[in-house]
Amino acid sequence: MYAKTQALPETVKIQSDNGSLRLQFSTKYNPIFGGKRKHQGLGMKDTPDNYQKAIAIAWRIEGDLQHPDWQQLFDPTFAKYGLKTKYTAELKLATPIPEPEPEITVGEMWEDYLIWKQPQLQPTTFKTIFCGTYTNIIKGLHWDHSQHKFIDNGSEIYSLSVNDSRLEQRIAQQTASARNRTRIEAELSQAFGRLQSLGKTKLTVNPFVTISKNVENKADKYKSTITPSGDIKEWWQVDGIGVDPEEEDRRAFTKEERDAIVNAFYNSSSRRHRQAASLIEFLFLTGCRSGEAFALRWQDVFIGRDKNYIRFNKSYNGRLRNTQVTKTGEVRLFKIYPNLNDLLLRIKPADVNQTDLVFVNTQGNSYNTNLLGDLWQEARCGTKGKVYRYPGIVTQLVEEGKISCYLSPYHTRHTFITLMAHAGTDLLLLATACGNSVEVIQRHYLGVDTEADFPNI
């Protein structure tokens, strides 16, 4: 047997019998099992994975037996619980067991969850991540760069019921990144928890918690953990940030890596990369969100003795092709300091129109997340069945060993906050300028400095 690392049913125990797993029912159930204590074989060898499956089965059976309507819920054939037995005739039940009602499908559960979730999210996050990325994963759709369309990857769970035995196998087959897989499993776990609270399922065990717990991570140092609510938490994630995945990952570039990235953009042989260099430097020097930089106009930049600040009051979303309020819905004033002042004076045209965008691409248009991703990570294009890959600046630096790892453009924000916080910047000033809070900066950016010493006092 294996160590109990989670709560186990009290009246339906799991035992090992000659190398196989079986269930043992409490004597309180003797009357319904012909007056005898019941043992039920599971047809599973005694292995760690099978033990986890046995726990899920035991919880479901115990939940049915302890329910006030147990005579309608409990299935004496055990077929409801995925078992095949011959034990039915000798049971003494007061009423016949009705055919179980079909469970809701994952797709129905997910669509209902989206309606509930939408008011809690920014329009961009809801449309691109939840209705786009996550829904495509559930439907088993994968973007094929060579064909420029979504194709079925065989891992669809949208049409499966929430108690379908194929759920775990399908999720294991998904071609999504490990990061997106763990996130969608966490969202499905929350969706199922809501389903239970609404009484729309008879299942007593969350199948998506079971699936998540069976995900193996061999790197102990970076092993993901599971919260009490069943969500998966990666090693770099922190509590209290919110639902935005980009805000959860607090990793940052070092100052040297930051400078290497900025210099690589300025010194690139590609005009597109050189054109974007000032935007990259600006993101690193302000920690603003990329959409805020895309929407910034010269009328929001005040340089002078009386006024010396940037006003962040809007954000541009390239996918939705609209300009909206900032993520927090607030207007922020960012105080300009010497390095930022030098950048702005260097890129400001002599004949500037105050309504002009501060940062435009080589075609004179606004930047967007996709374009920035092409320049930062990589661009791909397909023709005649072939996909051509054009590594971005940061990807190249990683491949050349000039920076330690790849981080997304959003980490320019985390880098700015981290470097400023550790440099002794007033935390209230920093929090106000970045649309954050002092508590968040103290908890999530001011880690322990392993090189610091106690003063000799």
CSV table of C-alpha atoms in Angstrom, one decimal:
chain,number,residue,atom,x,y,z
A,1,MET,CA,0.0,0.0,0.0
A,2,TYR,CA,1.0,3.6,-0.3
A,3,ALA,CA,1.2,6.5,2.2
A,4,LYS,CA,-2.1,8.5,2.5
A,5,THR,CA,-1.3,11.9,1.2
A,6,GLN,CA,-4.9,13.0,1.0
A,7,ALA,CA,-8.3,12.6,2.8
A,8,LEU,CA,-9.7,9.1,2.3
A,9,PRO,CA,-13.4,7.9,2.6
A,10,GLU,CA,-14.3,6.8,6.1
A,11,THR,CA,-16.8,4.0,5.4
A,12,VAL,CA,-15.4,2.6,2.1
A,13,LYS,CA,-11.8,1.6,2.6
A,14,ILE,CA,-9.2,0.6,0.1
A,15,GLN,CA,-7.2,-2.6,0.7
A,16,SER,CA,-4.5,-4.6,-1.0
A,17,ASP,CA,-5.3,-8.3,-1.4
A,18,ASN,CA,-2.6,-10.5,-3.0
A,19,GLY,CA,-1.3,-7.6,-5.1
A,20,SER,CA,-4.7,-6.4,-6.2
A,21,LEU,CA,-6.8,-3.5,-4.9
A,22,ARG,CA,-10.3,-4.0,-3.4
A,23,LEU,CA,-12.9,-2.0,-1.5
A,24,GLN,CA,-14.0,-2.9,2.0
A,25,PHE,CA,-17.4,-1.6,3.2
A,26,SER,CA,-18.2,-0.7,6.8
A,27,THR,CA,-20.4,-3.1,8.8
A,28,LYS,CA,-23.0,-0.3,8.8
A,29,TYR,CA,-23.8,-1.4,5.2
A,30,ASN,CA,-24.3,-5.1,6.1
A,31,PRO,CA,-28.1,-4.9,5.7
A,32,ILE,CA,-27.9,-4.0,2.0
A,33,PHE,CA,-25.3,-6.7,1.3
A,34,GLY,CA,-27.3,-9.6,2.4
A,35,GLY,CA,-26.4,-9.2,6.1
A,36,LYS,CA,-22.7,-9.8,5.3
A,37,ARG,CA,-19.7,-7.5,5.3
A,38,LYS,CA,-19.0,-6.7,1.7
A,39,HIS,CA,-15.6,-6.7,-0.1
A,40,GLN,CA,-15.5,-5.6,-3.8
A,41,GLY,CA,-12.6,-6.3,-6.0
A,42,LEU,CA,-11.5,-3.5,-8.4
A,43,GLY,CA,-9.7,-5.5,-11.0
A,44,MET,CA,-6.6,-3.3,-10.6
A,45,LYS,CA,-3.1,-4.1,-9.6
A,46,ASP,CA,-1.7,-2.4,-6.5
A,47,THR,CA,0.2,0.5,-8.1
A,48,PRO,CA,0.4,4.2,-7.1
A,49,ASP,CA,-1.7,5.3,-10.2
A,50,ASN,CA,-4.3,2.6,-9.6
A,51,TYR,CA,-4.5,3.6,-5.9
A,52,GLN,CA,-5.4,7.1,-6.9
A,53,LYS,CA,-8.1,5.8,-9.2
A,54,ALA,CA,-9.4,3.6,-6.4
A,55,ILE,CA,-9.7,6.6,-4.1
A,56,ALA,CA,-11.8,8.4,-6.7
A,57,ILE,CA,-14.1,5.3,-7.0
A,58,ALA,CA,-14.4,4.9,-3.2
A,59,TRP,CA,-15.3,8.6,-2.8
A,60,ARG,CA,-18.1,8.3,-5.4
A,61,ILE,CA,-19.6,5.1,-3.8
A,62,GLU,CA,-19.4,6.5,-0.3
A,63,GLY,CA,-21.0,9.8,-1.5
A,64,ASP,CA,-23.9,7.8,-3.0
A,65,LEU,CA,-24.4,5.6,0.1
A,66,GLN,CA,-24.4,8.4,2.6
A,67,HIS,CA,-26.8,10.5,0.5
A,68,PRO,CA,-30.5,10.7,1.8
A,69,ASP,CA,-31.6,9.4,-1.6
A,70,TRP,CA,-29.0,6.6,-1.6
A,71,GLN,CA,-31.5,4.0,-2.9
A,72,GLN,CA,-31.8,6.0,-6.1
A,73,LEU,CA,-28.1,7.0,-6.4
A,74,PHE,CA,-26.2,3.9,-5.4
A,75,ASP,CA,-25.7,1.3,-8.1
A,76,PRO,CA,-25.4,-2.2,-6.7
A,77,THR,CA,-24.0,-3.5,-10.0
A,78,PHE,CA,-21.1,-1.0,-9.6
A,79,ALA,CA,-21.3,-0.3,-13.3
A,80,LYS,CA,-21.9,3.3,-12.5
A,81,TYR,CA,-18.5,3.4,-11.0
A,82,GLY,CA,-16.7,1.8,-13.9
A,83,LEU,CA,-16.6,-1.8,-12.4
A,84,LYS,CA,-17.9,-5.0,-13.8
A,85,THR,CA,-19.3,-7.5,-11.3
A,86,LYS,CA,-21.8,-10.4,-11.1
A,87,TYR,CA,-23.0,-9.3,-7.6
A,88,THR,CA,-26.6,-8.0,-8.0
A,89,ALA,CA,-29.2,-10.7,-7.2
A,90,GLU,CA,-28.6,-11.1,-3.4
A,91,LEU,CA,-28.8,-7.3,-2.6
A,92,LYS,CA,-31.8,-6.4,-0.5
A,93,LEU,CA,-32.8,-2.9,-1.6
A,94,ALA,CA,-36.1,-1.3,-0.8
A,95,THR,CA,-36.6,0.0,-4.3
A,96,PRO,CA,-35.2,-0.8,-7.8
A,97,ILE,CA,-32.1,1.2,-8.9
A,98,PRO,CA,-33.2,3.5,-11.7
A,99,GLU,CA,-31.0,4.0,-14.8
A,100,PRO,CA,-28.5,6.8,-14.0
A,101,GLU,CA,-29.2,10.1,-15.7
A,102,PRO,CA,-26.5,11.1,-18.2
A,103,GLU,CA,-24.0,13.6,-16.9
A,104,ILE,CA,-23.4,17.0,-18.4
A,105,THR,CA,-20.7,17.2,-21.1
A,106,VAL,CA,-17.5,19.1,-20.6
A,107,GLY,CA,-18.5,21.4,-23.4
A,108,GLU,CA,-21.8,22.3,-21.7
A,109,MET,CA,-20.1,22.8,-18.4
A,110,TRP,CA,-17.4,25.0,-20.0
A,111,GLU,CA,-19.9,27.2,-21.9
A,112,ASP,CA,-21.9,27.8,-18.7
A,113,TYR,CA,-18.7,28.6,-16.9
A,114,LEU,CA,-17.7,31.1,-19.6
A,115,ILE,CA,-21.0,33.0,-19.1
A,116,TRP,CA,-20.3,33.2,-15.3
A,117,LYS,CA,-16.6,34.0,-15.8
A,118,GLN,CA,-16.9,36.8,-18.4
A,119,PRO,CA,-17.8,39.7,-16.0
A,120,GLN,CA,-14.7,38.9,-13.9
A,121,LEU,CA,-12.3,39.3,-16.8
A,122,GLN,CA,-11.0,42.0,-19.0
A,123,PRO,CA,-12.5,41.8,-22.6
A,124,THR,CA,-9.1,41.0,-24.1
A,125,THR,CA,-8.4,38.1,-21.6
A,126,PHE,CA,-11.9,36.7,-22.0
A,127,LYS,CA,-11.9,36.7,-25.8
A,128,THR,CA,-8.3,35.7,-26.6
A,129,ILE,CA,-7.5,33.3,-23.7
A,130,PHE,CA,-10.7,31.8,-22.5
A,131,CYS,CA,-12.8,31.9,-25.7
A,132,GLY,CA,-9.7,31.3,-27.8
A,133,THR,CA,-6.8,29.4,-26.4
A,134,TYR,CA,-8.6,27.5,-23.7
A,135,THR,CA,-11.7,26.7,-25.7
A,136,ASN,CA,-9.5,25.4,-28.6
A,137,ILE,CA,-7.7,23.1,-26.2
A,138,ILE,CA,-10.9,21.7,-25.0
A,139,LYS,CA,-12.1,21.2,-28.5
A,140,GLY,CA,-8.8,19.5,-29.5
A,141,LEU,CA,-7.9,22.1,-32.0
A,142,HIS,CA,-4.3,23.0,-32.9
A,143,TRP,CA,-3.1,25.8,-35.2
A,144,ASP,CA,-1.2,24.4,-38.2
A,145,HIS,CA,1.2,27.1,-39.5
A,146,SER,CA,1.7,25.4,-42.8
A,147,GLN,CA,-2.0,25.1,-43.6
A,148,HIS,CA,-3.0,28.4,-41.8
A,149,LYS,CA,-5.9,26.8,-40.0
A,150,PHE,CA,-7.0,24.8,-37.0
A,151,ILE,CA,-6.8,21.1,-37.2
A,152,ASP,CA,-8.1,18.3,-35.0
A,153,ASN,CA,-5.3,16.8,-32.9
A,154,GLY,CA,-7.4,13.9,-31.5
A,155,SER,CA,-7.5,15.2,-27.9
A,156,GLU,CA,-11.0,16.7,-27.9
A,157,ILE,CA,-12.9,16.5,-24.6
A,158,TYR,CA,-15.7,19.0,-25.5
A,159,SER,CA,-18.2,16.3,-26.3
A,160,LEU,CA,-17.3,13.9,-23.5
A,161,SER,CA,-19.4,13.7,-20.3
A,162,VAL,CA,-17.7,14.8,-17.1
A,163,ASN,CA,-17.6,11.2,-15.9
A,164,ASP,CA,-16.2,9.8,-19.2
A,165,SER,CA,-13.3,7.4,-18.5
A,166,ARG,CA,-11.5,8.8,-21.6
A,167,LEU,CA,-11.0,12.2,-20.1
A,168,GLU,CA,-7.6,11.5,-18.5
A,169,GLN,CA,-6.2,9.9,-21.7
A,170,ARG,CA,-7.4,12.7,-23.9
A,171,ILE,CA,-5.9,15.4,-21.8
A,172,ALA,CA,-2.6,13.5,-21.7
A,173,GLN,CA,-2.6,13.6,-25.5
A,174,GLN,CA,-3.1,17.3,-25.8
A,175,THR,CA,-0.5,19.1,-27.9
A,176,ALA,CA,-0.8,22.4,-25.9
A,177,SER,CA,2.2,23.6,-24.0
A,178,ALA,CA,2.6,22.3,-20.5
A,179,ARG,CA,1.9,25.8,-19.1
A,180,ASN,CA,-1.4,26.0,-20.9
A,181,ARG,CA,-2.3,22.4,-20.1
A,182,THR,CA,-2.0,23.0,-16.3
A,183,ARG,CA,-3.9,26.2,-16.6
A,184,ILE,CA,-6.8,24.7,-18.5
A,185,GLU,CA,-7.0,21.8,-16.1
A,186,ALA,CA,-7.2,24.3,-13.2
A,187,GLU,CA,-10.0,26.2,-15.0
A,188,LEU,CA,-11.8,22.9,-15.7
A,189,SER,CA,-11.4,22.0,-12.0
A,190,GLN,CA,-13.0,25.4,-11.0
A,191,ALA,CA,-15.8,24.9,-13.5
A,192,PHE,CA,-16.6,21.5,-12.1
A,193,GLY,CA,-16.5,22.8,-8.5
A,194,ARG,CA,-19.1,25.4,-9.6
A,195,LEU,CA,-21.1,22.6,-11.3
A,196,GLN,CA,-21.2,20.7,-7.9
A,197,SER,CA,-22.3,23.8,-6.0
A,198,LEU,CA,-25.2,24.3,-8.4
A,199,GLY,CA,-26.2,20.7,-8.0
A,200,LYS,CA,-25.8,20.0,-11.7
A,201,THR,CA,-23.8,16.8,-11.3
A,202,LYS,CA,-24.1,13.7,-9.1
A,203,LEU,CA,-20.3,13.1,-9.1
A,204,THR,CA,-18.8,13.6,-5.6
A,205,VAL,CA,-15.2,13.7,-6.8
A,206,ASN,CA,-13.8,16.3,-9.1
A,207,PRO,CA,-12.3,14.4,-12.1
A,208,PHE,CA,-10.1,17.2,-13.1
A,209,VAL,CA,-8.4,17.3,-9.7
A,210,THR,CA,-7.6,13.6,-10.1
A,211,ILE,CA,-6.2,14.2,-13.6
A,212,SER,CA,-4.1,17.1,-12.4
A,213,LYS,CA,-2.7,15.1,-9.5
A,214,ASN,CA,-1.5,12.4,-11.9
A,215,VAL,CA,0.5,14.9,-14.0
A,216,GLU,CA,4.2,14.0,-13.3
A,217,ASN,CA,6.9,16.6,-12.9
A,218,LYS,CA,10.3,15.0,-12.5
A,219,ALA,CA,12.2,18.2,-11.7
A,220,ASP,CA,11.6,18.3,-7.9
A,221,LYS,CA,13.1,21.8,-7.6
A,222,TYR,CA,10.5,23.1,-10.1
A,223,LYS,CA,7.7,20.7,-9.2
A,224,SER,CA,4.2,22.1,-9.4
A,225,THR,CA,1.8,21.9,-6.4
A,226,ILE,CA,-1.9,21.5,-6.0
A,227,THR,CA,-3.9,24.0,-3.9
A,228,PRO,CA,-6.7,22.9,-1.6
A,229,SER,CA,-9.2,24.0,-4.2
A,230,GLY,CA,-7.6,21.7,-6.8
A,231,ASP,CA,-5.8,24.3,-8.8
A,232,ILE,CA,-2.3,23.7,-10.1
A,233,LYS,CA,0.3,26.1,-9.0
A,234,GLU,CA,3.7,26.4,-10.8
A,235,TRP,CA,6.9,27.0,-8.9
A,236,TRP,CA,7.0,30.6,-10.2
A,237,GLN,CA,3.4,31.4,-9.4
A,238,VAL,CA,2.3,33.5,-6.4
A,239,ASP,CA,-1.0,33.9,-4.6
A,240,GLY,CA,-3.1,37.0,-4.7
A,241,ILE,CA,-2.2,38.3,-8.1
A,242,GLY,CA,-5.5,37.6,-9.9
A,243,VAL,CA,-6.6,35.6,-12.9
A,244,ASP,CA,-4.2,37.1,-15.5
A,245,PRO,CA,-1.6,34.4,-16.3
A,246,GLU,CA,0.9,37.0,-17.3
A,247,GLU,CA,0.8,38.7,-13.9
A,248,GLU,CA,1.3,35.4,-12.1
A,249,ASP,CA,4.8,34.7,-13.5
A,250,ARG,CA,7.1,37.0,-11.5
A,251,ARG,CA,10.4,36.0,-13.1
A,252,ALA,CA,12.6,38.9,-14.4
A,253,PHE,CA,15.7,39.5,-16.5
A,254,THR,CA,18.9,40.7,-14.8
A,255,LYS,CA,20.0,44.2,-15.5
A,256,GLU,CA,22.8,42.8,-17.8
A,257,GLU,CA,20.3,40.7,-19.7
A,258,ARG,CA,18.0,43.7,-20.1
A,259,ASP,CA,20.8,45.7,-21.6
A,260,ALA,CA,21.8,42.9,-23.8
A,261,ILE,CA,18.3,42.6,-25.2
A,262,VAL,CA,17.9,46.4,-25.8
A,263,ASN,CA,21.4,46.6,-27.5
A,264,ALA,CA,20.6,43.6,-29.7
A,265,PHE,CA,17.4,45.3,-31.0
A,266,TYR,CA,19.3,48.6,-31.7
A,267,ASN,CA,22.2,46.8,-33.4
A,268,SER,CA,20.1,44.3,-35.4
A,269,SER,CA,20.7,44.0,-39.2
A,270,SER,CA,16.9,44.0,-39.6
A,271,ARG,CA,15.2,47.3,-40.0
A,272,ARG,CA,12.0,46.0,-38.3
A,273,HIS,CA,14.0,45.1,-35.2
A,274,ARG,CA,15.8,48.4,-35.1
A,275,GLN,CA,12.5,50.3,-35.5
A,276,ALA,CA,11.2,48.5,-32.5
A,277,ALA,CA,14.3,49.1,-30.3
A,278,SER,CA,12.9,52.3,-28.7
A,279,LEU,CA,9.7,50.5,-27.8
A,280,ILE,CA,11.6,47.7,-26.2
A,281,GLU,CA,13.8,50.2,-24.2
A,282,PHE,CA,10.6,52.1,-23.2
A,283,LEU,CA,9.0,48.9,-21.9
A,284,PHE,CA,12.0,48.1,-19.8
A,285,LEU,CA,12.3,51.7,-18.5
A,286,THR,CA,8.7,52.1,-17.5
A,287,GLY,CA,7.3,48.6,-16.7
A,288,CYS,CA,4.1,49.6,-18.4
A,289,ARG,CA,1.9,47.0,-20.1
A,290,SER,CA,2.6,46.6,-23.8
A,291,GLY,CA,-0.9,47.7,-24.8
A,292,GLU,CA,-0.4,50.9,-22.9
A,293,ALA,CA,2.8,51.6,-24.9
A,294,PHE,CA,1.0,50.8,-28.2
A,295,ALA,CA,-1.7,53.4,-27.4
A,296,LEU,CA,0.6,56.1,-26.1
A,297,ARG,CA,0.5,59.4,-28.0
A,298,TRP,CA,2.8,62.4,-27.6
A,299,GLN,CA,-0.1,64.4,-26.1
A,300,ASP,CA,0.3,62.1,-23.0
A,301,VAL,CA,4.1,62.8,-22.7
A,302,PHE,CA,4.9,65.9,-20.7
A,303,ILE,CA,8.6,66.9,-20.7
A,304,GLY,CA,9.6,70.2,-19.0
A,305,ARG,CA,10.3,72.0,-15.8
A,306,ASP,CA,6.6,72.4,-14.8
A,307,LYS,CA,5.5,69.0,-16.0
A,308,ASN,CA,7.7,65.9,-16.3
A,309,TYR,CA,5.6,62.8,-16.5
A,310,ILE,CA,3.8,60.3,-18.8
A,311,ARG,CA,0.1,59.8,-18.6
A,312,PHE,CA,-1.1,56.2,-19.1
A,313,ASN,CA,-4.8,56.4,-19.6
A,314,LYS,CA,-5.6,53.9,-22.4
A,315,SER,CA,-4.5,50.6,-23.9
A,316,TYR,CA,-4.5,49.2,-27.5
A,317,ASN,CA,-5.5,45.7,-28.3
A,318,GLY,CA,-4.5,44.5,-31.7
A,319,ARG,CA,-6.6,41.4,-31.7
A,320,LEU,CA,-9.8,43.3,-31.0
A,321,ARG,CA,-8.5,46.3,-32.9
A,322,ASN,CA,-9.7,48.8,-30.4
A,323,THR,CA,-8.4,51.2,-27.8
A,324,GLN,CA,-9.8,50.8,-24.4
A,325,VAL,CA,-9.1,51.9,-20.8
A,326,THR,CA,-6.1,50.6,-19.0
A,327,LYS,CA,-6.3,47.2,-17.4
A,328,THR,CA,-7.1,48.5,-14.0
A,329,GLY,CA,-9.4,51.2,-15.4
A,330,GLU,CA,-7.3,54.0,-13.8
A,331,VAL,CA,-5.3,56.8,-15.2
A,332,ARG,CA,-1.6,56.6,-14.0
A,333,LEU,CA,1.0,59.4,-13.9
A,334,PHE,CA,4.5,58.0,-14.4
A,335,LYS,CA,7.3,60.4,-13.2
A,336,ILE,CA,10.0,60.7,-15.9
A,337,TYR,CA,13.6,60.1,-14.6
A,338,PRO,CA,16.9,60.8,-16.4
A,339,ASN,CA,17.3,57.6,-18.5
A,340,LEU,CA,13.7,57.7,-19.6
A,341,ASN,CA,14.0,61.4,-20.3
A,342,ASP,CA,17.0,60.8,-22.6
A,343,LEU,CA,15.1,58.2,-24.6
A,344,LEU,CA,12.0,60.4,-25.1
A,345,LEU,CA,14.1,63.4,-26.2
A,346,ARG,CA,16.0,61.1,-28.6
A,347,ILE,CA,12.9,59.7,-30.4
A,348,LYS,CA,10.6,62.8,-30.3
A,349,PRO,CA,10.4,64.3,-33.8
A,350,ALA,CA,11.1,67.9,-34.2
A,351,ASP,CA,7.7,68.5,-36.1
A,352,VAL,CA,5.7,66.2,-33.8
A,353,ASN,CA,2.0,66.3,-33.9
A,354,GLN,CA,0.6,65.8,-30.4
A,355,THR,CA,-1.9,63.2,-31.6
A,356,ASP,CA,0.7,61.0,-33.2
A,357,LEU,CA,1.6,57.7,-31.7
A,358,VAL,CA,4.9,57.6,-29.9
A,359,PHE,CA,5.8,54.1,-31.3
A,360,VAL,CA,4.9,53.0,-34.8
A,361,ASN,CA,6.2,50.1,-36.9
A,362,THR,CA,8.0,50.4,-40.3
A,363,GLN,CA,4.7,50.9,-42.0
A,364,GLY,CA,3.8,53.8,-39.7
A,365,ASN,CA,1.1,51.8,-38.0
A,366,SER,CA,0.5,50.9,-34.3
A,367,TYR,CA,2.3,47.9,-32.8
A,368,ASN,CA,0.3,45.0,-31.5
A,369,THR,CA,1.0,41.9,-29.4
A,370,ASN,CA,1.4,39.6,-32.5
A,371,LEU,CA,3.9,41.9,-34.2
A,372,LEU,CA,5.9,42.4,-31.0
A,373,GLY,CA,5.9,38.6,-30.5
A,374,ASP,CA,7.3,38.1,-34.0
A,375,LEU,CA,10.2,40.5,-33.3
A,376,TRP,CA,10.7,39.2,-29.7
A,377,GLN,CA,10.3,35.4,-30.0
A,378,GLU,CA,10.0,34.3,-33.6
A,379,ALA,CA,8.0,34.8,-36.8
A,380,ARG,CA,6.7,31.9,-38.8
A,381,CYS,CA,5.3,31.7,-42.3
A,382,GLY,CA,4.3,28.7,-44.4
A,383,THR,CA,4.3,28.0,-48.1
A,384,LYS,CA,3.9,24.8,-50.1
A,385,GLY,CA,3.5,22.7,-47.0
A,386,LYS,CA,6.7,24.1,-45.4
A,387,VAL,CA,7.0,26.2,-42.3
A,388,TYR,CA,9.8,28.7,-42.1
A,389,ARG,CA,11.0,30.0,-38.7
A,390,TYR,CA,12.6,33.4,-38.2
A,391,PRO,CA,13.9,33.6,-34.6
A,392,GLY,CA,13.3,36.9,-32.8
A,393,ILE,CA,15.9,38.8,-30.9
A,394,VAL,CA,15.3,37.3,-27.5
A,395,THR,CA,15.2,33.7,-28.9
A,396,GLN,CA,18.5,34.3,-30.7
A,397,LEU,CA,20.1,35.6,-27.5
A,398,VAL,CA,19.0,32.5,-25.6
A,399,GLU,CA,20.2,30.2,-28.4
A,400,GLU,CA,23.6,32.0,-28.4
A,401,GLY,CA,23.8,31.6,-24.6
A,402,LYS,CA,23.9,35.4,-24.0
A,403,ILE,CA,20.9,35.4,-21.7
A,404,SER,CA,19.9,32.6,-19.3
A,405,CYS,CA,16.4,31.8,-20.4
A,406,TYR,CA,13.5,32.9,-22.6
A,407,LEU,CA,10.8,35.1,-21.0
A,408,SER,CA,7.9,36.8,-22.8
A,409,PRO,CA,7.7,40.6,-23.6
A,410,TYR,CA,5.5,41.0,-20.5
A,411,HIS,CA,8.5,40.3,-18.4
A,412,THR,CA,9.9,43.7,-19.2
A,413,ARG,CA,7.3,44.9,-16.6
A,414,HIS,CA,8.5,42.4,-14.0
A,415,THR,CA,12.1,43.3,-14.7
A,416,PHE,CA,11.5,47.0,-14.2
A,417,ILE,CA,9.6,46.5,-10.9
A,418,THR,CA,12.2,44.0,-9.6
A,419,LEU,CA,15.2,46.1,-10.5
A,420,MET,CA,13.6,49.3,-9.1
A,421,ALA,CA,12.4,47.6,-5.9
A,422,HIS,CA,15.8,46.1,-5.2
A,423,ALA,CA,17.5,49.5,-5.9
A,424,GLY,CA,15.7,51.0,-3.0
A,425,THR,CA,13.0,53.0,-4.9
A,426,ASP,CA,10.2,54.3,-2.7
A,427,LEU,CA,7.6,51.5,-2.9
A,428,LEU,CA,4.6,53.8,-2.8
A,429,LEU,CA,6.0,55.7,-5.8
A,430,LEU,CA,6.7,52.5,-7.6
A,431,ALA,CA,3.3,50.9,-6.9
A,432,THR,CA,1.5,54.1,-8.0
A,433,ALA,CA,3.5,54.4,-11.2
A,434,CYS,CA,2.9,50.8,-12.2
A,435,GLY,CA,-0.7,50.4,-11.2
A,436,ASN,CA,0.2,48.0,-8.4
A,437,SER,CA,0.2,47.9,-4.6
A,438,VAL,CA,3.0,48.2,-2.1
A,439,GLU,CA,1.8,44.8,-0.6
A,440,VAL,CA,2.1,43.1,-4.0
A,441,ILE,CA,5.6,44.5,-4.6
A,442,GLN,CA,6.8,43.5,-1.1
A,443,ARG,CA,5.3,40.0,-1.4
A,444,HIS,CA,6.1,39.2,-5.0
A,445,TYR,CA,9.2,41.2,-6.1
A,446,LEU,CA,11.3,41.8,-3.0
A,447,GLY,CA,12.7,38.3,-2.5
A,448,VAL,CA,15.6,37.5,-0.2
A,449,ASP,CA,19.0,38.8,-1.5
A,450,THR,CA,21.3,35.9,-0.9
A,451,GLU,CA,24.4,38.2,-1.2
A,452,ALA,CA,23.2,40.7,1.4
A,453,ASP,CA,25.1,40.8,4.8
A,454,PHE,CA,24.0,42.1,8.2
A,455,PRO,CA,25.6,45.5,9.0
A,456,ASN,CA,28.3,45.5,11.8
A,457,ILE,CA,26.3,47.3,14.5
